[in-house]
Amino acid sequence: MIDDTSNGYEAVADAFVAARSRTTTGVAIVRQWAASLPAVGTVVDIGCGSGEPVTAALLDAGLTVSALDASPALVAAFRRRFPDVEVACEPAERSRFFGRRFDGAVAIGLMFLLPDTAQRDLIGQVAGALKPGGRFLFTAPRQACAWDDVLTGRRSSSLGAEEYIRVLDEAGLDVIAEHVDEGENHYFEAQKRAA
């Protein structure tokens, strides 16, 4: 059996693109977050999917976006939609984030798809890819819980707010806000401490 680094999303890529391209859920929060970054800031969109609607909102805000996703089909859809945006086909937990540091990082709809250890590791990796003062926005339920992903049927899990805040703190990131969008998705917003 081949290791599916996309956590099941390669097999359901078409359904995922169709669902995400029809919704603006969370876009207002992403836009608000983007406005907190430098006017010509750089952002890495981790688990970008086809780029709709998150990458589109970041570009509309005037930011320079680099993106990555583990699903070849989703990366191909991204390239068709955003041919001028740098994108890599690789799992977030193995990424070097283009060997650069960014003003911001987003991981919308990704964190809870990863095993618990990989979630903790990814937070540390993101901290390393942020400039001092850089911001990280990601979604995960506030409560510690587990459930089956609607599209893939695979197990998803949230570490819960207390654990996310602890892991972020250990990585040098302070939670500065939490948000809930119109679909009742929970967002953690963190900022990297100055060196």
mmCIF file of C-alpha atoms in Angstrom:
data_model
loop_
_atom_site.group_PDB
_atom_site.id
_atom_site.type_symbol
_atom_site.label_atom_id
_atom_site.label_comp_id
_atom_site.label_asym_id
_atom_site.label_seq_id
_atom_site.Cartn_x
_atom_site.Cartn_y
_atom_site.Cartn_z
ATOM 1 C CA MET A 1 0.000 0.000 0.000
ATOM 2 C CA ILE A 2 1.366 3.404 -1.006
ATOM 3 C CA ASP A 3 1.662 5.985 1.774
ATOM 4 C CA ASP A 4 -0.962 8.686 1.152
ATOM 5 C CA THR A 5 0.647 11.875 2.416
ATOM 6 C CA SER A 6 -2.509 13.835 1.510
ATOM 7 C CA ASN A 7 -4.466 12.205 4.370
ATOM 8 C CA GLY A 8 -7.025 10.858 1.911
ATOM 9 C CA TYR A 9 -7.585 14.114 0.015
ATOM 10 C CA GLU A 10 -5.984 12.945 -3.241
ATOM 11 C CA ALA A 11 -8.823 10.424 -3.663
ATOM 12 C CA VAL A 12 -11.521 13.046 -3.014
ATOM 13 C CA ALA A 13 -9.831 16.040 -4.671
ATOM 14 C CA ASP A 14 -12.647 16.744 -7.144
ATOM 15 C CA ALA A 15 -15.305 16.711 -4.419
ATOM 16 C CA PHE A 16 -13.144 18.923 -2.212
ATOM 17 C CA VAL A 17 -12.548 21.483 -4.987
ATOM 18 C CA ALA A 18 -16.265 21.573 -5.774
ATOM 19 C CA ALA A 19 -17.194 22.098 -2.127
ATOM 20 C CA ARG A 20 -14.560 24.756 -1.361
ATOM 21 C CA SER A 21 -15.119 26.744 -4.563
ATOM 22 C CA ARG A 22 -18.776 27.274 -3.585
ATOM 23 C CA THR A 23 -18.163 28.715 -0.115
ATOM 24 C CA THR A 24 -16.825 31.880 1.454
ATOM 25 C CA THR A 25 -16.889 30.445 4.971
ATOM 26 C CA GLY A 26 -14.019 31.917 6.964
ATOM 27 C CA VAL A 27 -12.977 34.450 4.317
ATOM 28 C CA ALA A 28 -13.831 37.424 6.548
ATOM 29 C CA ILE A 29 -11.514 36.091 9.271
ATOM 30 C CA VAL A 30 -8.707 35.459 6.759
ATOM 31 C CA ARG A 31 -9.115 38.998 5.389
ATOM 32 C CA GLN A 32 -9.065 40.497 8.883
ATOM 33 C CA TRP A 33 -5.927 38.501 9.697
ATOM 34 C CA ALA A 34 -4.282 39.496 6.398
ATOM 35 C CA ALA A 35 -4.858 43.166 7.237
ATOM 36 C CA SER A 36 -2.656 42.722 10.350
ATOM 37 C CA LEU A 37 0.366 41.811 8.192
ATOM 38 C CA PRO A 38 2.787 44.225 6.485
ATOM 39 C CA ALA A 39 1.248 45.799 3.355
ATOM 40 C CA VAL A 40 3.573 43.864 1.049
ATOM 41 C CA GLY A 41 3.916 40.891 3.364
ATOM 42 C CA THR A 42 4.691 37.291 2.539
ATOM 43 C CA VAL A 43 2.503 34.361 3.566
ATOM 44 C CA VAL A 44 2.767 30.601 3.261
ATOM 45 C CA ASP A 45 -0.578 28.832 2.774
ATOM 46 C CA ILE A 46 -0.060 25.371 4.273
ATOM 47 C CA GLY A 47 -2.523 22.795 2.947
ATOM 48 C CA CYS A 48 -3.685 25.218 0.257
ATOM 49 C CA GLY A 49 -5.924 22.804 -1.625
ATOM 50 C CA SER A 50 -7.031 24.453 -4.868
ATOM 51 C CA GLY A 51 -6.463 27.914 -3.386
ATOM 52 C CA GLU A 52 -10.136 28.756 -3.032
ATOM 53 C CA PRO A 53 -11.106 30.677 -1.042
ATOM 54 C CA VAL A 54 -8.069 31.242 1.243
ATOM 55 C CA THR A 55 -5.220 31.905 -1.223
ATOM 56 C CA ALA A 56 -7.569 34.080 -3.272
ATOM 57 C CA ALA A 57 -8.370 36.196 -0.193
ATOM 58 C CA LEU A 58 -4.675 36.557 0.668
ATOM 59 C CA LEU A 59 -3.824 37.664 -2.869
ATOM 60 C CA ASP A 60 -6.760 40.102 -2.860
ATOM 61 C CA ALA A 61 -5.211 41.614 0.290
ATOM 62 C CA GLY A 62 -2.056 42.366 -1.703
ATOM 63 C CA LEU A 63 0.114 39.727 -0.041
ATOM 64 C CA THR A 64 2.735 37.585 -1.769
ATOM 65 C CA VAL A 65 1.705 33.962 -1.285
ATOM 66 C CA SER A 66 3.669 30.726 -1.451
ATOM 67 C CA ALA A 67 1.614 27.571 -1.038
ATOM 68 C CA LEU A 68 1.908 23.861 -0.470
ATOM 69 C CA ASP A 69 -0.332 20.822 -0.437
ATOM 70 C CA ALA A 70 0.343 17.075 -0.366
ATOM 71 C CA SER A 71 -2.267 16.181 -2.998
ATOM 72 C CA PRO A 72 -0.990 16.247 -6.605
ATOM 73 C CA ALA A 73 -4.555 16.718 -7.902
ATOM 74 C CA LEU A 74 -5.168 19.696 -5.610
ATOM 75 C CA VAL A 75 -1.803 21.240 -6.520
ATOM 76 C CA ALA A 76 -2.690 20.844 -10.217
ATOM 77 C CA ALA A 77 -6.030 22.596 -9.590
ATOM 78 C CA PHE A 78 -4.169 25.326 -7.692
ATOM 79 C CA ARG A 79 -1.739 25.846 -10.595
ATOM 80 C CA ARG A 80 -4.624 26.154 -13.063
ATOM 81 C CA ARG A 81 -6.291 28.792 -10.876
ATOM 82 C CA PHE A 82 -3.126 30.650 -9.765
ATOM 83 C CA PRO A 83 -0.412 30.028 -12.388
ATOM 84 C CA ASP A 84 1.812 32.826 -11.065
ATOM 85 C CA VAL A 85 1.824 31.689 -7.420
ATOM 86 C CA GLU A 86 4.678 29.537 -6.111
ATOM 87 C CA VAL A 87 3.311 26.156 -5.008
ATOM 88 C CA ALA A 88 4.943 22.907 -3.903
ATOM 89 C CA CYS A 89 3.451 19.427 -3.796
ATOM 90 C CA GLU A 90 4.624 18.129 -0.440
ATOM 91 C CA PRO A 91 3.194 17.178 2.949
ATOM 92 C CA ALA A 92 3.213 20.035 5.448
ATOM 93 C CA GLU A 93 4.922 17.953 8.106
ATOM 94 C CA ARG A 94 7.913 17.358 5.779
ATOM 95 C CA SER A 95 8.091 20.829 4.237
ATOM 96 C CA ARG A 96 11.069 23.169 4.442
ATOM 97 C CA PHE A 97 8.698 26.053 3.597
ATOM 98 C CA PHE A 98 10.721 27.080 0.545
ATOM 99 C CA GLY A 99 13.803 27.670 2.723
ATOM 100 C CA ARG A 100 12.520 31.136 3.645
ATOM 101 C CA ARG A 101 10.866 33.029 6.484
ATOM 102 C CA PHE A 102 7.433 34.596 6.148
ATOM 103 C CA ASP A 103 5.399 37.387 7.714
ATOM 104 C CA GLY A 104 2.509 34.983 8.102
ATOM 105 C CA ALA A 105 1.397 31.375 7.785
ATOM 106 C CA VAL A 106 -2.107 29.939 7.457
ATOM 107 C CA ALA A 107 -3.250 26.338 7.862
ATOM 108 C CA ILE A 108 -6.998 26.322 7.316
ATOM 109 C CA GLY A 109 -8.635 22.895 7.523
ATOM 110 C CA LEU A 110 -5.345 21.029 7.859
ATOM 111 C CA MET A 111 -4.017 20.757 11.401
ATOM 112 C CA PHE A 112 -6.614 18.282 12.709
ATOM 113 C CA LEU A 113 -6.099 15.947 9.726
ATOM 114 C CA LEU A 114 -2.612 15.157 10.998
ATOM 115 C CA PRO A 115 -1.719 12.691 13.763
ATOM 116 C CA ASP A 116 -1.303 14.362 17.166
ATOM 117 C CA THR A 117 2.509 14.189 17.113
ATOM 118 C CA ALA A 118 2.637 15.637 13.600
ATOM 119 C CA GLN A 119 0.416 18.531 14.716
ATOM 120 C CA ARG A 120 2.831 19.362 17.523
ATOM 121 C CA ASP A 121 5.825 19.063 15.185
ATOM 122 C CA LEU A 122 4.187 21.225 12.511
ATOM 123 C CA ILE A 123 3.617 24.060 14.986
ATOM 124 C CA GLY A 124 7.363 24.057 15.725
ATOM 125 C CA GLN A 125 8.203 23.988 12.030
ATOM 126 C CA VAL A 126 5.854 26.900 11.322
ATOM 127 C CA ALA A 127 7.434 28.900 14.148
ATOM 128 C CA GLY A 128 10.808 28.375 12.483
ATOM 129 C CA ALA A 129 9.429 29.603 9.155
ATOM 130 C CA LEU A 130 8.075 32.858 10.603
ATOM 131 C CA LYS A 131 9.950 36.122 10.990
ATOM 132 C CA PRO A 132 9.937 37.629 14.500
ATOM 133 C CA GLY A 133 6.477 39.170 14.932
ATOM 134 C CA GLY A 134 5.118 36.860 12.215
ATOM 135 C CA ARG A 135 1.578 35.555 12.592
ATOM 136 C CA PHE A 136 0.101 32.072 12.337
ATOM 137 C CA LEU A 137 -3.605 31.409 11.763
ATOM 138 C CA PHE A 138 -4.970 27.870 11.870
ATOM 139 C CA THR A 139 -8.250 26.085 12.418
ATOM 140 C CA ALA A 140 -8.968 23.341 14.933
ATOM 141 C CA PRO A 141 -11.838 22.707 17.332
ATOM 142 C CA ARG A 142 -11.324 24.389 20.712
ATOM 143 C CA GLN A 143 -12.237 21.210 22.567
ATOM 144 C CA ALA A 144 -10.073 18.100 22.521
ATOM 145 C CA CYS A 145 -12.014 15.638 20.376
ATOM 146 C CA ALA A 146 -11.850 13.133 17.521
ATOM 147 C CA TRP A 147 -14.195 12.474 14.599
ATOM 148 C CA ASP A 148 -14.323 10.978 11.110
ATOM 149 C CA ASP A 149 -13.593 13.444 8.294
ATOM 150 C CA VAL A 150 -16.728 14.041 6.210
ATOM 151 C CA LEU A 151 -15.002 13.657 2.823
ATOM 152 C CA THR A 152 -12.375 10.990 3.482
ATOM 153 C CA GLY A 153 -13.859 9.040 6.392
ATOM 154 C CA ARG A 154 -10.432 9.127 8.049
ATOM 155 C CA ARG A 155 -9.960 9.930 11.721
ATOM 156 C CA SER A 156 -9.349 13.597 12.590
ATOM 157 C CA SER A 157 -8.461 14.974 16.003
ATOM 158 C CA SER A 158 -8.094 18.234 17.866
ATOM 159 C CA LEU A 159 -5.546 18.553 20.653
ATOM 160 C CA GLY A 160 -7.819 21.103 22.334
ATOM 161 C CA ALA A 161 -7.163 24.746 23.181
ATOM 162 C CA GLU A 162 -5.123 24.096 26.313
ATOM 163 C CA GLU A 163 -2.690 21.827 24.462
ATOM 164 C CA TYR A 164 -2.482 24.002 21.342
ATOM 165 C CA ILE A 165 -1.712 27.044 23.499
ATOM 166 C CA ARG A 166 0.954 25.083 25.402
ATOM 167 C CA VAL A 167 2.612 23.795 22.209
ATOM 168 C CA LEU A 168 2.480 27.230 20.583
ATOM 169 C CA ASP A 169 4.074 28.769 23.674
ATOM 170 C CA GLU A 170 6.885 26.184 23.657
ATOM 171 C CA ALA A 171 7.512 27.068 19.995
ATOM 172 C CA GLY A 172 7.804 30.781 20.803
ATOM 173 C CA LEU A 173 4.312 31.710 19.643
ATOM 174 C CA ASP A 174 1.775 33.597 21.751
ATOM 175 C CA VAL A 175 -1.956 33.168 21.115
ATOM 176 C CA ILE A 176 -3.222 36.713 20.549
ATOM 177 C CA ALA A 177 -6.795 35.959 19.453
ATOM 178 C CA GLU A 178 -9.319 33.230 18.781
ATOM 179 C CA HIS A 179 -12.131 33.474 16.249
ATOM 180 C CA VAL A 180 -15.225 31.539 15.177
ATOM 181 C CA ASP A 181 -16.565 31.844 11.636
ATOM 182 C CA GLU A 182 -20.089 31.548 10.291
ATOM 183 C CA GLY A 183 -19.640 27.778 9.910
ATOM 184 C CA GLU A 184 -18.658 27.495 13.602
ATOM 185 C CA ASN A 185 -15.035 26.690 12.734
ATOM 186 C CA HIS A 186 -12.576 27.734 15.440
ATOM 187 C CA TYR A 187 -9.392 29.703 14.613
ATOM 188 C CA PHE A 188 -6.273 30.201 16.690
ATOM 189 C CA GLU A 189 -4.220 33.298 15.882
ATOM 190 C CA ALA A 190 -0.669 33.355 17.236
ATOM 191 C CA GLN A 191 2.304 35.676 16.920
ATOM 192 C CA LYS A 192 5.979 34.789 17.035
ATOM 193 C CA ARG A 193 7.832 36.445 19.863
ATOM 194 C CA ALA A 194 10.686 38.796 19.020
ATOM 195 C CA ALA A 195 14.110 37.178 19.146
#
